[in-house]
Structure formats: C-alpha cells, structure tokens
C-alpha cells in the first residue's frame, strides 16, 4: 500500500531563493493541488471545531489565500492585514523588525469590533515578526485572538516562542528543522 501523502509532501523546496544559502519553502505547489489544498485547510480548521470564531485574519500575502478559504468554511468574515499603503480606508499600523531593516503592516480601523474572536492564519512562521505585528493590531482594535495557525513552522528561527511568549496558542501543520 502506498504511503499516504502529508501536507509537507506537497511543499517544494527551492534552493538559494531569494538569496544564496536559503531553502525557500514554496507552498504554491500545495495550493495548486486540490487534494493537498483541501487537506491543509481541513487540518488548519480541525483544532477549532466547535469554537466560536467571528473573523479570520490573514497576513499578507499567502495568508489571504488560506484565510479566505478558512473563513468560507466557517461562514465568517475575512480581514486582511496588509503592507503599508495597500488598504484604501482609514487604517492603523504597526512597525516590526526584519532581518535587515523594518517593515509596517496595517489593518482597517473598523475591521474588528471589541470582543470579536479572531483566528490568525498565514502560510509560514519564521521569526514571528509579521505575526506579532498583526497580533498587536488586532489587540489594539479589541479583538480576542483564539489562536494562530500556520502551515509551516521553521522552529530554528524562534517564531513560535515569540508568539507563545505573547500568550498566543499556536497551531502548525508541519516543521522544517535546521533551515
């Protein structure tokens, strides 16, 4: 009997992208396969069966793909957190550190109401910078984050600890060690 594929089996690795020495975990191969994509969405949803979730927040950009699919399955709204200058309405922003420099993400100032239960999703958890900035934005609007869900964790980069130190529950589907 052939081995059943896992979510990790659908993710390809691209060597030396975007820079030499980097092993890029490309989830577009997962997204393009109907079985793989369904498996990922189902597994990201499973831990929250029966929990109240009012909105799903997706982090730019692959978090939009996941967040839209998960919000649809839950019959709840979807809210994007975007790079600075990409949202048309009134926004609030949060700065965070990158490996080299800083970045800013934004959310519409009316996207989340106080007390709403929020699930944060993205494809990959590395250092936790983008996710922690998104969490801060949601909390500033009064949202209550029930969990953060990711397809891939790169544990050597410490992002999970960053989020857990913020009091977040973190759910991941697979890990790539030593990268």
XYZ file of C-alpha atoms in Angstrom:
179
model
C 0.000 0.000 0.000
C 1.475 3.399 -0.967
C 2.335 5.863 1.789
C -0.364 8.498 2.342
C 0.787 11.979 1.458
C 1.047 14.598 4.171
C 0.792 18.358 3.808
C 4.584 18.530 3.969
C 4.853 16.240 0.930
C 3.114 18.874 -1.220
C 5.560 21.666 -0.299
C 8.565 22.053 -2.551
C 11.924 23.432 -1.550
C 13.688 25.926 -3.792
C 17.409 26.193 -3.103
C 19.108 29.605 -2.946
C 15.904 31.644 -3.156
C 15.562 34.553 -2.619
C 19.266 34.595 -1.665
C 22.144 32.137 -1.716
C 22.041 29.747 1.235
C 18.257 29.981 1.705
C 15.974 26.967 1.350
C 12.645 28.522 0.365
C 9.555 26.519 1.371
C 7.170 27.033 -1.524
C 3.532 26.386 -0.617
C 2.242 27.272 -4.088
C 2.635 23.605 -5.037
C 0.381 22.749 -2.085
C -2.157 25.392 -3.130
C -2.229 24.184 -6.733
C -3.049 20.585 -5.823
C -6.753 20.132 -4.982
C -6.154 17.267 -2.524
C -3.218 18.981 -0.863
C -5.032 22.305 -0.547
C -8.159 20.656 0.882
C -6.007 18.666 3.321
C -4.260 21.821 4.539
C -7.498 23.777 5.019
C -9.181 20.853 6.802
C -6.192 20.346 9.106
C -5.955 24.059 9.864
C -9.665 24.077 10.802
C -9.756 20.850 12.821
C -8.421 22.175 16.167
C -11.148 24.825 16.243
C -14.191 22.609 15.697
C -16.931 23.857 17.993
C -15.074 27.054 18.948
C -16.616 30.448 18.374
C -14.698 32.328 15.690
C -16.083 35.644 14.450
C -13.435 36.525 11.878
C -10.357 35.085 10.248
C -7.393 37.422 9.794
C -4.906 36.612 7.032
C -1.390 38.021 6.913
C -0.101 39.305 3.564
C 0.031 37.638 1.147
C -0.351 33.848 1.245
C -2.379 34.225 4.432
C -5.074 35.766 2.223
C -5.420 32.520 0.260
C -5.654 30.420 3.409
C -7.724 32.924 5.346
C -10.318 33.288 2.612
C -10.769 29.522 2.332
C -10.957 29.049 6.106
C -13.384 31.963 6.571
C -15.575 30.475 3.840
C -15.610 27.075 5.562
C -16.519 28.731 8.883
C -19.072 31.116 7.301
C -17.369 34.098 8.946
C -15.756 37.273 7.693
C -12.200 37.629 6.460
C -9.898 40.546 7.333
C -6.570 41.194 5.584
C -3.502 42.611 7.291
C -1.504 44.269 4.531
C 1.764 46.013 3.899
C 1.687 49.765 4.457
C -0.159 51.750 1.817
C -2.160 48.849 0.314
C -5.505 49.361 2.112
C -7.820 52.126 0.821
C -9.626 53.183 4.002
C -8.562 54.563 7.366
C -6.002 52.235 8.925
C -3.881 51.689 11.989
C -0.317 50.499 11.548
C 2.328 48.514 13.379
C 6.055 48.561 12.734
C 8.169 45.422 13.145
C 11.776 44.380 12.588
C 13.039 42.396 9.649
C 16.409 40.669 9.375
C 17.658 43.831 7.640
C 15.560 46.872 8.458
C 11.938 47.364 9.392
C 8.505 46.969 7.849
C 4.986 48.177 8.591
C 1.664 46.355 8.347
C -1.822 47.846 8.515
C -5.434 46.937 9.145
C -8.606 48.955 8.583
C -9.508 50.700 11.819
C -13.087 49.343 11.660
C -12.273 45.753 10.573
C -12.602 44.192 14.031
C -15.007 45.054 16.809
C -14.082 44.772 20.503
C -14.652 41.268 21.833
C -14.689 39.528 18.441
C -12.964 36.126 18.459
C -10.184 36.030 15.882
C -8.214 33.244 14.199
C -4.940 34.474 12.652
C -3.593 32.491 9.676
C -0.537 32.527 7.445
C 1.490 30.049 5.452
C 4.783 30.176 7.329
C 6.035 31.018 10.809
C 9.697 32.044 10.786
C 10.838 34.757 13.228
C 7.290 35.728 14.182
C 7.769 39.382 13.224
C 4.822 39.748 10.868
C 2.526 37.633 13.031
C 3.394 39.515 16.224
C 2.770 42.844 14.463
C -0.600 41.541 13.242
C -1.494 40.354 16.739
C -0.726 43.803 18.148
C -3.012 45.423 15.560
C -5.874 43.038 16.358
C -5.462 43.592 20.085
C -5.421 47.379 19.610
C -8.865 47.061 17.980
C -10.128 44.936 20.893
C -10.144 41.583 19.116
C -9.574 38.441 21.171
C -7.209 36.075 19.393
C -8.156 32.460 19.969
C -5.199 31.038 18.042
C -2.639 31.481 15.279
C -2.491 28.768 12.599
C 0.294 28.183 10.075
C 1.116 25.527 7.517
C 4.880 25.598 8.118
C 6.989 26.358 11.178
C 10.738 26.947 10.928
C 11.486 26.209 14.596
C 15.154 27.202 14.459
C 14.090 30.804 13.777
C 12.107 31.045 17.025
C 8.806 32.496 15.836
C 6.663 30.048 17.781
C 8.340 31.055 21.057
C 7.833 34.749 20.213
C 4.090 34.181 19.759
C 3.747 31.871 22.767
C 5.575 34.461 24.898
C 2.802 36.871 23.822
C 0.276 34.401 25.267
C -0.791 33.001 21.881
C -1.918 29.467 21.115
C -0.016 28.314 18.002
C -1.042 25.504 15.647
C 1.216 24.329 12.788
C 0.805 21.522 10.263
C 4.492 20.739 9.694
C 8.032 21.806 10.528
C 11.250 22.075 8.572
C 14.191 21.812 11.009
C 17.590 23.356 10.594
C 16.717 25.787 7.890
